[in-house]
Structure formats: structure tokens, C-alpha cells
Short mmCIF file of C-alpha atoms and ligand atoms in Angstrom, two decimals:
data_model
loop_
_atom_site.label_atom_id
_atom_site.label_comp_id
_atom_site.label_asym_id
_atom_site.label_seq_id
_atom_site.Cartn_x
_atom_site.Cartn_y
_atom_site.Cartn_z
CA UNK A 30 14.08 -10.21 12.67
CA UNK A 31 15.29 -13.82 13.26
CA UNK A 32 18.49 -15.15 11.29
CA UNK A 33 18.45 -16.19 8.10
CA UNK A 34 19.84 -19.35 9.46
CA UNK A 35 16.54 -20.26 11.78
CA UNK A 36 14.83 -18.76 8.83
CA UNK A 37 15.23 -22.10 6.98
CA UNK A 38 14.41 -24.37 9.21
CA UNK A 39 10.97 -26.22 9.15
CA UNK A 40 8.59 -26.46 11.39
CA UNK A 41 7.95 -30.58 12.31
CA UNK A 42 5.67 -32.10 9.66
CA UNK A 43 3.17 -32.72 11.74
CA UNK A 44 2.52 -29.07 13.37
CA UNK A 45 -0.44 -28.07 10.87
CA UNK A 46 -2.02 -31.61 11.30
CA UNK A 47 -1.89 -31.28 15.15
CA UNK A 48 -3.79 -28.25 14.97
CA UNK A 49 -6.67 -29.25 12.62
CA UNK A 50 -6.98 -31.92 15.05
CA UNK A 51 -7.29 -29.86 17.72
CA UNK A 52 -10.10 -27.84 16.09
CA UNK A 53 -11.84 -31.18 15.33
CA UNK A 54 -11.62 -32.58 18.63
CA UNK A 55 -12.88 -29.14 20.09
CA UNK A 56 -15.78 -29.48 17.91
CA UNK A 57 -16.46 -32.62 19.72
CA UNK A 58 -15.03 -35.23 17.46
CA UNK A 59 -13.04 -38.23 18.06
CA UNK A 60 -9.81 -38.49 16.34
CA UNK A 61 -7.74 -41.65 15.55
CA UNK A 62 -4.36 -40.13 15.59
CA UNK A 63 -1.40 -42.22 13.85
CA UNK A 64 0.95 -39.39 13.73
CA UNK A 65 2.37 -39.25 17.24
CA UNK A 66 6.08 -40.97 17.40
CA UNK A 67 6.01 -42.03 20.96
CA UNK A 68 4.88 -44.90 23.16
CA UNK A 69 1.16 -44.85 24.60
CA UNK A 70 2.64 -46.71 27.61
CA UNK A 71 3.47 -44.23 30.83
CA UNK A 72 7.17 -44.92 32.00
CA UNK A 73 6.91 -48.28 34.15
CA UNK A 74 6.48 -46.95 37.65
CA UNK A 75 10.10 -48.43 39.12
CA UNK A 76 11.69 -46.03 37.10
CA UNK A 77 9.35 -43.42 37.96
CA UNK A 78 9.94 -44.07 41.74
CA UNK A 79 13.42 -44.29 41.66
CA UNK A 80 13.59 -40.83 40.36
CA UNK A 81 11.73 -39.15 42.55
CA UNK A 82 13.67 -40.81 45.70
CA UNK A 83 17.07 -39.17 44.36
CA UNK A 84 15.48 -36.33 43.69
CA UNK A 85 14.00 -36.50 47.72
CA UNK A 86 17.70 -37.52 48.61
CA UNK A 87 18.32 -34.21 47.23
CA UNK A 88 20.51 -35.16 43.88
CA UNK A 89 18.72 -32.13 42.51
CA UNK A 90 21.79 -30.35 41.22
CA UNK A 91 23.80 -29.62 38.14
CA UNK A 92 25.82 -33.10 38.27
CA UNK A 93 29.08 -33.33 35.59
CA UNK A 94 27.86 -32.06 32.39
CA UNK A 95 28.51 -35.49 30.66
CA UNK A 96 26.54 -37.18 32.87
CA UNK A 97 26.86 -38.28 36.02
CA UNK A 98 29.58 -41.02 36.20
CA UNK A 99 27.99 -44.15 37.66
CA UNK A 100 25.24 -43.71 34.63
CA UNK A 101 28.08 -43.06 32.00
CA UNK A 102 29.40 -46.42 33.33
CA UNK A 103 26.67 -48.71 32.85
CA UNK A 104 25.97 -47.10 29.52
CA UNK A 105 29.54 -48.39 28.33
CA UNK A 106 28.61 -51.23 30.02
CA UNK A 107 25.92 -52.10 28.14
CA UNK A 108 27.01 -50.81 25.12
CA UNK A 109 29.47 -53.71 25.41
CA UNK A 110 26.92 -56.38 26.46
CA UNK A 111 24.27 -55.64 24.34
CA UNK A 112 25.74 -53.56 21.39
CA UNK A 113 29.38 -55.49 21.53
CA UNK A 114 30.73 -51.83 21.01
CA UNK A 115 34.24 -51.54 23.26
CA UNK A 116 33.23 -48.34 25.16
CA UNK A 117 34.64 -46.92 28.35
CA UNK A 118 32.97 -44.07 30.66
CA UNK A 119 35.21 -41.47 28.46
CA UNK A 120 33.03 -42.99 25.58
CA UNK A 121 29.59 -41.82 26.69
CA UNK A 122 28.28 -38.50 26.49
CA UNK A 123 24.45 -37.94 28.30
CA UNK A 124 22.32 -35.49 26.88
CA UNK A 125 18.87 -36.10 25.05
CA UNK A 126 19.14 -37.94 22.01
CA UNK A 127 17.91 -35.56 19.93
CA UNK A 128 20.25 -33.40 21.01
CA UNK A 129 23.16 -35.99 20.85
CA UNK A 130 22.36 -35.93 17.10
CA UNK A 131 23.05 -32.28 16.91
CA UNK A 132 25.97 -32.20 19.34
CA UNK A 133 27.55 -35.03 16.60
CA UNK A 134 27.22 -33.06 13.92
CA UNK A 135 28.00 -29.69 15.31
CA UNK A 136 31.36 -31.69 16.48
CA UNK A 137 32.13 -33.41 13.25
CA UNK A 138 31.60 -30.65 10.44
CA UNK A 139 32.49 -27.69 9.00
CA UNK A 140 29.71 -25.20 7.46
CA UNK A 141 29.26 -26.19 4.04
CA UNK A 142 30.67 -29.86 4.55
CA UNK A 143 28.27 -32.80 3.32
CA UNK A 144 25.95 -35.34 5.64
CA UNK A 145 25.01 -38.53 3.23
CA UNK A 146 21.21 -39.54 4.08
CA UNK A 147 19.68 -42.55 2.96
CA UNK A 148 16.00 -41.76 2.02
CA UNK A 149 13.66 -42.24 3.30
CA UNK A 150 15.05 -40.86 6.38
CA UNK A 151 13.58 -39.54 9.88
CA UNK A 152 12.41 -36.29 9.11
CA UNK A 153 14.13 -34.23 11.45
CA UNK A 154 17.71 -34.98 10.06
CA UNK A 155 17.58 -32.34 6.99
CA UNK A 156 16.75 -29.98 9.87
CA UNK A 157 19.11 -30.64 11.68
CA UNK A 158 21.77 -30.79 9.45
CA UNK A 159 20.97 -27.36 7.86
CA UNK A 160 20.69 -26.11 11.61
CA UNK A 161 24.37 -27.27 11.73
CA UNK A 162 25.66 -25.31 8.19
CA UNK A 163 25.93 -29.05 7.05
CA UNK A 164 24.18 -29.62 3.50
CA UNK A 165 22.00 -32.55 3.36
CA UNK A 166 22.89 -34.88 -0.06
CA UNK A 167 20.05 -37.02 -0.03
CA UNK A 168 20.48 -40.88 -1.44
CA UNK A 169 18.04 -43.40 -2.77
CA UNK A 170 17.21 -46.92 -1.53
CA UNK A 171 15.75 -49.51 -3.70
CA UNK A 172 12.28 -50.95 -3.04
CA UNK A 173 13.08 -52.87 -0.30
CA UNK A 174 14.76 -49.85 0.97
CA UNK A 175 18.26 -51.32 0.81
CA UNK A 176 21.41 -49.04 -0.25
CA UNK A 177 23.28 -50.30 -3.43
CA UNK A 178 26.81 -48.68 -2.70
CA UNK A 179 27.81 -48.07 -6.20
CA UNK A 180 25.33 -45.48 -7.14
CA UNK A 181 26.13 -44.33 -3.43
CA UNK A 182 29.93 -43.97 -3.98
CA UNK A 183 28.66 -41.05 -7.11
CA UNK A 184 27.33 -38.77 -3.97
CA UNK A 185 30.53 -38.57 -2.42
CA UNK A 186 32.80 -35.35 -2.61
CA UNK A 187 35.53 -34.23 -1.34
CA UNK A 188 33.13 -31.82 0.96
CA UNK A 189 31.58 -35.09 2.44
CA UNK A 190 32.14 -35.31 5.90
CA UNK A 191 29.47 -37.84 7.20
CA UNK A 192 26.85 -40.44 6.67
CA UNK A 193 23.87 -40.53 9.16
CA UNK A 194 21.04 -42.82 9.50
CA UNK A 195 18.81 -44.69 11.85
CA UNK A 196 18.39 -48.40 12.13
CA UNK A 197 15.58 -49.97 13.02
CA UNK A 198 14.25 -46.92 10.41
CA UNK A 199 12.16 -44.38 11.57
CA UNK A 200 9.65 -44.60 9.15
CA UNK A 201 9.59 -47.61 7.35
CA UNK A 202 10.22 -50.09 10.04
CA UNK A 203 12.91 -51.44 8.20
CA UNK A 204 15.68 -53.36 10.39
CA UNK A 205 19.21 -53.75 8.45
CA UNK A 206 20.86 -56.83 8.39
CA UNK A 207 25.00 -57.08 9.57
CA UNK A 208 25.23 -58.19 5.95
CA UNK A 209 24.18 -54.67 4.89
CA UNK A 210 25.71 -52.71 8.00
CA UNK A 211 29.32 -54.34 7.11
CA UNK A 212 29.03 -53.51 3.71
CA UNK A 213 28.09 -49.66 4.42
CA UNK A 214 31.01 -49.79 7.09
CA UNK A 215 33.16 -50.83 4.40
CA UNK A 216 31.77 -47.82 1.87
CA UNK A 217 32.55 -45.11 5.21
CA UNK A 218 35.82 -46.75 5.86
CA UNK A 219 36.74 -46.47 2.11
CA UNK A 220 35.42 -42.96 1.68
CA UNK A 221 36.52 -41.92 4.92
CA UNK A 222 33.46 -40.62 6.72
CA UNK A 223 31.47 -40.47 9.91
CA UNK A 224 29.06 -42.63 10.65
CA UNK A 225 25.84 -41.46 12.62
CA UNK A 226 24.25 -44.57 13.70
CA UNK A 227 20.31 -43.41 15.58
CA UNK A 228 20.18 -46.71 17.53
CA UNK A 229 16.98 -44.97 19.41
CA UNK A 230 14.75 -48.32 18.08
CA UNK A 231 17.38 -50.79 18.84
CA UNK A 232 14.69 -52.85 21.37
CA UNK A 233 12.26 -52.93 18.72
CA UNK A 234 13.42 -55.30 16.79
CA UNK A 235 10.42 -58.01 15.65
CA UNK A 236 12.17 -59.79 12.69
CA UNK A 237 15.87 -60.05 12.29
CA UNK A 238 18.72 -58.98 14.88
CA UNK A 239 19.76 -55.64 16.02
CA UNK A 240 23.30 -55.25 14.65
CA UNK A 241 25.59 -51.80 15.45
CA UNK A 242 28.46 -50.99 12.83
CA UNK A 243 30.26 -49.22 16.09
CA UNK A 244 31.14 -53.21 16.86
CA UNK A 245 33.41 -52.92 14.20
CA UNK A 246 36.41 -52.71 15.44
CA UNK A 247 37.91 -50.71 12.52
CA UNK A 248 34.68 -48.42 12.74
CA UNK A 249 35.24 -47.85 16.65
CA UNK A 250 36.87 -44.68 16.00
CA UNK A 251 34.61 -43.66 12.91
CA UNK A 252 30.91 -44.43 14.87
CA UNK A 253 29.20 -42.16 16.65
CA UNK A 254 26.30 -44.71 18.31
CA UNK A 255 23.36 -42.62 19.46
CA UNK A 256 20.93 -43.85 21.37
CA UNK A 257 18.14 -42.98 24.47
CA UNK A 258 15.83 -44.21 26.82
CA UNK A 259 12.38 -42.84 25.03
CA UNK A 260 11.17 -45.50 22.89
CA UNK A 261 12.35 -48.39 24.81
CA UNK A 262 11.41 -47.54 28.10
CA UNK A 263 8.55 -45.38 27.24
CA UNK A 264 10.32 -42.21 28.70
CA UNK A 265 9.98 -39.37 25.59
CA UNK A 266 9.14 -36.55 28.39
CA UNK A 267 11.96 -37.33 30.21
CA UNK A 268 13.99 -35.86 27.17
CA UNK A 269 17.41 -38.89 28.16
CA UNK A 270 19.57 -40.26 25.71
CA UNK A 271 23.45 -40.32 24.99
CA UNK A 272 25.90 -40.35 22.42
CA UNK A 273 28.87 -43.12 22.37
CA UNK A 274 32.27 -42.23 19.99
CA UNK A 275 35.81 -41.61 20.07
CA UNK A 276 37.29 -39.23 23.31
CA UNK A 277 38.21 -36.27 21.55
CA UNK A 278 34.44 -36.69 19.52
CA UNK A 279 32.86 -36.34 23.36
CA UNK A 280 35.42 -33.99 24.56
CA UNK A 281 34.34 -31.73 21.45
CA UNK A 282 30.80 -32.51 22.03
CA UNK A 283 30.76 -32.16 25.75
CA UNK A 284 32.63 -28.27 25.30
CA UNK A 285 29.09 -28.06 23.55
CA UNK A 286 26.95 -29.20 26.10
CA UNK A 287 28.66 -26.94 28.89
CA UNK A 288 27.76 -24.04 26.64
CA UNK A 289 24.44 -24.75 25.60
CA UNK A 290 22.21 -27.44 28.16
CA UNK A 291 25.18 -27.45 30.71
CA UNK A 292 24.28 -31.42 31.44
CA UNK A 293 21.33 -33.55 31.19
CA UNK A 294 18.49 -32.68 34.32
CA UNK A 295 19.92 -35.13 37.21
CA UNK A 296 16.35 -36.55 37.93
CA UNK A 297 16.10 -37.80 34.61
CA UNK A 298 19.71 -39.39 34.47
CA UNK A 299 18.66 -41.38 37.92
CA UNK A 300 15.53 -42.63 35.71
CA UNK A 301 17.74 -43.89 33.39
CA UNK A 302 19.98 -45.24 35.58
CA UNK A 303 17.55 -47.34 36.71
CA UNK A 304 15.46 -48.23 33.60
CA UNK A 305 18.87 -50.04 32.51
CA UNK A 306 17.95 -52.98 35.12
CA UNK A 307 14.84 -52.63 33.69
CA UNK A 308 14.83 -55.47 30.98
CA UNK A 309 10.87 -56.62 31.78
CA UNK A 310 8.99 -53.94 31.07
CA UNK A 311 10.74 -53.59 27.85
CA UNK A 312 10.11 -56.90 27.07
CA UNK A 313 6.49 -56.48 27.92
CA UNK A 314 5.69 -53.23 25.97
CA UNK A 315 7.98 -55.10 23.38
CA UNK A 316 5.33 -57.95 23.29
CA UNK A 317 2.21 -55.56 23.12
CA UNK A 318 3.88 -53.22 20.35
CA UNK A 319 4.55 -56.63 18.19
CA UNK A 320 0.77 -57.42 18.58
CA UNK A 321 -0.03 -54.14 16.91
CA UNK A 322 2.44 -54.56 14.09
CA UNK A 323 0.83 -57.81 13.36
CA UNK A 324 -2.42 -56.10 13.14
CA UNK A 325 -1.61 -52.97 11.45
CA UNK A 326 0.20 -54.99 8.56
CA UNK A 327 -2.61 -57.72 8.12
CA UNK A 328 -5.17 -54.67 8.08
CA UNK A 329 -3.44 -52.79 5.53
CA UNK A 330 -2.69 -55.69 3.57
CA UNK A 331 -6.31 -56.17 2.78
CA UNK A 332 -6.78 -52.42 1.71
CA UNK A 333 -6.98 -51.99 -2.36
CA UNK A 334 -4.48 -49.35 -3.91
CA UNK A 335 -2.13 -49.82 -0.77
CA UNK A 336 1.36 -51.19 -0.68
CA UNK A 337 3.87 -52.23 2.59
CA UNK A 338 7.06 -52.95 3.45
CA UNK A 339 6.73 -55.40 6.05
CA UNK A 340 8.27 -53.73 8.91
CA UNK A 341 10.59 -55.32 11.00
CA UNK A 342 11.24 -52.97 13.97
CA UNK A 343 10.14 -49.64 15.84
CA UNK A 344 6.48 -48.97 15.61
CA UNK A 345 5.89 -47.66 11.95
CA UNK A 346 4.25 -48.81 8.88
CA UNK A 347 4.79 -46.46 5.87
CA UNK A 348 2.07 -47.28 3.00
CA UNK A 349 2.59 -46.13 -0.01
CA UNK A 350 -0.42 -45.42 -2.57
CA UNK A 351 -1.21 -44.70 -5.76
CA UNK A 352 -3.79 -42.27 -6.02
CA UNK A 353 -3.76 -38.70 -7.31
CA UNK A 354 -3.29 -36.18 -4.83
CA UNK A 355 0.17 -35.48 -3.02
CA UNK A 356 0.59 -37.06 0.25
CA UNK A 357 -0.23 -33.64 2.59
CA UNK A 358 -3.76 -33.31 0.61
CA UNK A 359 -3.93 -37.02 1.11
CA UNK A 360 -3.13 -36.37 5.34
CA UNK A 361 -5.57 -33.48 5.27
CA UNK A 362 -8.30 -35.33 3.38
CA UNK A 363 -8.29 -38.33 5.62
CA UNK A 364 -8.63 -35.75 8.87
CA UNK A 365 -11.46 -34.46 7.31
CA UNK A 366 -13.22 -37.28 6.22
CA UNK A 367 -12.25 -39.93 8.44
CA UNK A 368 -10.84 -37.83 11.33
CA UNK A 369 -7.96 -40.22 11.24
CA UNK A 370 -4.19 -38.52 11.75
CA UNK A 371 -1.56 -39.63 9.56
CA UNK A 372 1.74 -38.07 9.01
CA UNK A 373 2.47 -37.48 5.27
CA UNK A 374 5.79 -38.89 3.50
CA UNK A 375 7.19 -36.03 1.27
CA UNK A 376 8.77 -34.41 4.85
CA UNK A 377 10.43 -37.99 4.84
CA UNK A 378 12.14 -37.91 1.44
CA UNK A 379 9.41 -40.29 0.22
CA UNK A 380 6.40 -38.82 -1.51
CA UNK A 381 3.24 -41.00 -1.92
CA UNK A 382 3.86 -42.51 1.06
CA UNK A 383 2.11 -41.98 4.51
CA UNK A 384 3.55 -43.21 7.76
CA UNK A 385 1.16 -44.36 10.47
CA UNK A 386 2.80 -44.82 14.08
CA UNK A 387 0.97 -48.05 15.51
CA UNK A 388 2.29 -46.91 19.18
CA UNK A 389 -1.74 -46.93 19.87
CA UNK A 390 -4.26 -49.23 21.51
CA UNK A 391 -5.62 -52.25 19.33
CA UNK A 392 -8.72 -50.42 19.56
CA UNK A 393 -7.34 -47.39 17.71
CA UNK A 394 -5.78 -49.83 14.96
CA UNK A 395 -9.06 -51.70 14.54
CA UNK A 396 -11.34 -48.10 13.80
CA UNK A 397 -8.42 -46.19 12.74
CA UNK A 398 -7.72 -48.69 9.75
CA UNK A 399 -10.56 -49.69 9.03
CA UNK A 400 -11.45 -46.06 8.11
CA UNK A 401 -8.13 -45.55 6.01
CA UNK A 402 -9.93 -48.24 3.59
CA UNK A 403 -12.96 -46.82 3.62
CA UNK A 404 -11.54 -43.63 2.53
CA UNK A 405 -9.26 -45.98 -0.15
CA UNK A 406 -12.44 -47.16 -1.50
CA UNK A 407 -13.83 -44.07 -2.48
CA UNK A 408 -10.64 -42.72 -3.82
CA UNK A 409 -9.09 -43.39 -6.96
N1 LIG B 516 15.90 -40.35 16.26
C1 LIG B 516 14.79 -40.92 15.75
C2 LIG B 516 14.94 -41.83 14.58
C3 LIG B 516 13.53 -40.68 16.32
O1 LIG B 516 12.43 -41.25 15.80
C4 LIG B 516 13.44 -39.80 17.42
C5 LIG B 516 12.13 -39.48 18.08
N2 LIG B 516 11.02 -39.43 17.28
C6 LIG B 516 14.62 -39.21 17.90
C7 LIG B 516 15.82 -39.51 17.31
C8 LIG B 516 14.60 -38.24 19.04
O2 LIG B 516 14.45 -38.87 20.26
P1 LIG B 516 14.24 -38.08 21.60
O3 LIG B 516 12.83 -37.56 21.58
O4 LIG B 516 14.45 -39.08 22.65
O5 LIG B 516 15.23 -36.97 21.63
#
């Protein structure tokens, strides 16, 4: 019998769609699949080199379960460059980001305690929360998915321990501006709170500028920054990321990781070690992923009974639509009539909504879309 905690927990959103697909592709079918959250691009082959030398020079071994401290290092270092966050070795915390997110939280609350979320949010956060013994108070954004802090300040209690969020937004592609950021730091500083800032998009940033609340000096201390190597440098089976906040957040934290993953595998911390000179091939896959967006928008744009948010970063577009059915009939429907993989938008907090992840060749976007209209067209 498994515990009533794991009971609760859902299985990803996309599970049951993977698996139709499957059976269609079996069947000999092609598939244009929108639902996978991860680059197309293999990791660019310095990176891939310089692993496997270390791991030939024999740095095979458990290394210092938060990281090993030349990579800790340049993360504060580049935190500071790039992020303007003051951080220090004793800042940085490697472990996968996913991981980081749960490491935060398990370090931050108490069961029962509250985690604000901004809706709509990336799906695994409710998840994770619950998988915590936080509870998940969900919050509305307006239409351009902005936060209006007075309604917000009526979700507070004195139970609420946290606010957590990612920016550029996994999946509407929105990008907030340091207008908005300031203002929310302002809400957590008056409410005191955590702030959980997923930075994992940070390089994909098309319109506007990348801003992180943790450069706040009053917020230093109140910031947990997390961020990783998978979307930027293409490295998702690497499973490399790390978490940046107060000492005693990744002294907590870090306790954590010696009883659970022990520390991140070495091979992949030497990856990321290198991928930090690595500014090119971001820029490059930057470039190609901006191409797409361009596409993907003008292409839905032109489909009938389809609305956008124009999305400024990461590599999502989340229609929303008007027709009937719920979004996961809508998901299912266009598999079987269109074989076309989308990834519906209730497990998002956002109901007739769909999200399509445009981290797929132009090729893709050209058939792919062009058969979501087609389907649009017949549907009403
Ligand atoms: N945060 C967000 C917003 C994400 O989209 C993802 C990956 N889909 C993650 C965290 C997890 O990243 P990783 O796979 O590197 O652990």
C-alpha cells in the first residue's frame, strides 16, 4: 500500500498523451508532438567533451555534496555578472533544478504552511508543494497575466510561508518586467515571505530584459534564485541545476541533499562547469528558438476561434480557445484527428487553454500548425 501522501500526487499531465502517441506512432503514424518541454538541440559537443575527459581523468566520484567548489564559484560568479545577485560559494547549492525546487521548499516550510502561486503556473509546482505538506493557494493574473497585488494581499494568512513562481513563465511565455518584479518584492517584503524565483528560462528572453528580484538587496536574504543548465544549454538529461539563497537556507537544504541524492553526479557538474564559458551556443540555439516563436505566433494568429499572448521568452505559446469541450478532450481530439500533441491547460491552473512547446524544427511548426487550424475549422 503506498502512503496516503504519494497517494495524492499526480502523475505529469502529459503521461496519458505520451502513450496514445505511442500507440499511434506504432501503428505507423507520424506525430507532430508540441508537448515535450525540452530543447530539440543535443548538448553542444564542447560541453559534451569536456565531460567525458574528467570523467577519463577519473573525477568519477562522490565530490562535496553541494557541489564541487570551483563550479559553486563560477555560479556565484555569474550570478553576480549576469543576475547582479551578491552571491558567494556558501550561496550556491548544486543539485538538479527540479530538485532545487523541492529542496527550497522542504527547507522553508512547515506541513500545513501556505506556497502563493500565480496562475497559470508550471504544472509541476502544486505537486510539489503537496509532496512537501505545503498547501498550494492558487492566485489569479489578469489577461495579460500580470499580478494586481491588492486582490493578492486577500490570499495571505498567517499560515503563508512563501510565494513561488517562474519568470520567463513556463507556459505562457510571459517575461516580467523589473517594474512588476519590484512591486511583488515589495508585496513579499511587506508580508514577509519567501520568494521562489524558477530562473530556469532566464536565456530565453526575446522581448524585454531578464530581471531577478534576488538583486534586491533587501530581498537577498528573502530569494531563493533557482536556476539550471537544461534549457539554456540544451542539457535536460544531464538532470544540473542549483539553487542560490541565504547560508543557513543551503546549509538546511544541503543536510537534505546528503540524505537523499548525496550530491549532484560529478560528470554532469564538469558539463556545467564548462557550458558556463559557453555563451555561443546559447546565443545560437537562442537565435533558432526566436525564429520559431516568430512563426508559431504569426501561424496561430491567423487561426479563427484562437487567442495569444504574445510570448516574450522560453519556448511556449499557450492559446486559448473558445470552443466547447474541456481542454484534455480538446488534447485527445487533436491526437486523434490530426495526430498533433498538445499539452492541455487545466493541469496549468488555466482551463481552455492549450500550451504548445515550439522547441521543434520549423518543419514541425509549419505541418503541426497548420493542422491545429484545420481541426479549428471544423470545430465550433
Ligand atoms: N522549472 C520549470 C519552470 C520548468 O519548465 C522545468 C522543466 N520543464 C523545471 C523547472 C525543471 O527543470 P529540470 O528538468 O532541469 O530539473
Amino acid at each position: 500500500m503506498v502512503s496516503s501522501r504519494v497517494k495524492e500526487i499526480n502523475e505529469s499531465a502529459t503521461v496519458s498523451m505520451s502513450n496514445k502517441a505511442a500507440e499511434l506512432k506504432a501503428a505507423g503514424k507520424t506525430i507532430f508532438n508540441f508537448g515535450i518541454g525540452e530543447p530539440d538541440f543535443t548538448t553542444p559537443k564542447e560541453i559534451i567533451e569536456y565531460a567525458f575527459k574528467s570523467a577519463l581523468e577519473g573525477k568519477t566520484h562522490y565530490t562535496p555534496s553541494a557541489g564541487i567548489m570551483e563550479l559553486r564559484e563560477k555560479i556565484a560568479k555569474k550570478m553576480k555578472n549576469k543576475n547582479n545577485i551578491d552571491a558567494e560559494a556558501s550561496n550556491v547549492l548544486v543539485t538538479p533544478t527540479k530538485f532545487s525546487l523541492n529542496l527550497a521548499l522542504y527547507s522553508i516550510i512547515d506541513p500545513g504552511d501556505e506556497v502563493l502561486l500565480p496562475s497559470p503556473y508550471y504544472v509541476s509546482y502544486p505537486d510539489i508543494i503537496k509532496l512537501n505538506e505545503g498547501k498550494t493557494i492558487t492566485v489569479p493574473t489578469d489577461e495579460n497575466y500580470e499580478m494586481d497585488f491588492d486582490a493578492m494581499r486577500k490570499y495571505v494568512s498567517p499560515r503563508t510561508k512563501a510565494f513561488m513562481f517562474n519568470n520567463p513563465v513556463n507556459p505562457t511565455g510571459k517575461v516580467y518586467s523589473e517594474k512588476s518584479l519590484r512591486e511583488l518584492s515589495d508585496f513579499i517584503l511587506e508580508n514577509n515571505l519567501y520568494l521562489i524565483s524558477d530562473e530556469i528560462y532566464e536565456d530565453l528572453v526575446y522581448k524585454g530584459k531578464m530581471f531577478s528580484p534576488g538583486s534586491i538587496e533587501e530581498m537577498r536574504d528573502k530569494t531563493i534564485t533557482v536556476s539550471g543548465f537544461s534549457k539554456s544549454y540544451a542539457m535536460t538529461g544531464w538532470r544540473i541545476g542549483y539553487m542560490v539563497a541565504e547560508k543557513s537556507i543551503i546549509k538546511a537544504a544541503n543536510k537534505v541533499q546528503q540524505q537523499t541524492m548525496t550530491c549532484a553526479p560529478s560528470i554532469s557538474q564538469y558539463a556545467a562547469l564548462r557550458a558556463l564559458d559557453d555563451e555561443d551556443s546559447v546565443e545560437t540555439m537562442k537565435a533558432e528558438f526566436m525564429k520559431r516563436r516568430d512563426l508559431t505566433v504569426s501561424m496561430i494568429r491567423e487561426i479563427d476561434g484562437l487567442t495569444l499572448y504574445e510570448p516574450e521568452g522560453a519556448f511556449y505559446a499557450f492559446p486559448g480557445y473558445d470552443a466547447a469541450m474541456d481542454d484534455s478532450e480538446l488534447a485527445m481530439d487533436l491526437l486523434d484527428k490530426q495526430n498533433v500533441i498538445v499539452t492541455p491547460g487545466g493541469p496549468f491552473g488555466s482551463s481552455k487553454h492549450f500550451r504548445i512547446s515550439y522547441a521543434t524544427s520549423q518543419d514541425t511548426i509549419k505541418e503541426g500548425i497548420s493542422r491545429i487550424g484545420k481541426y479549428f475549422k471544423n470545430v465550433k
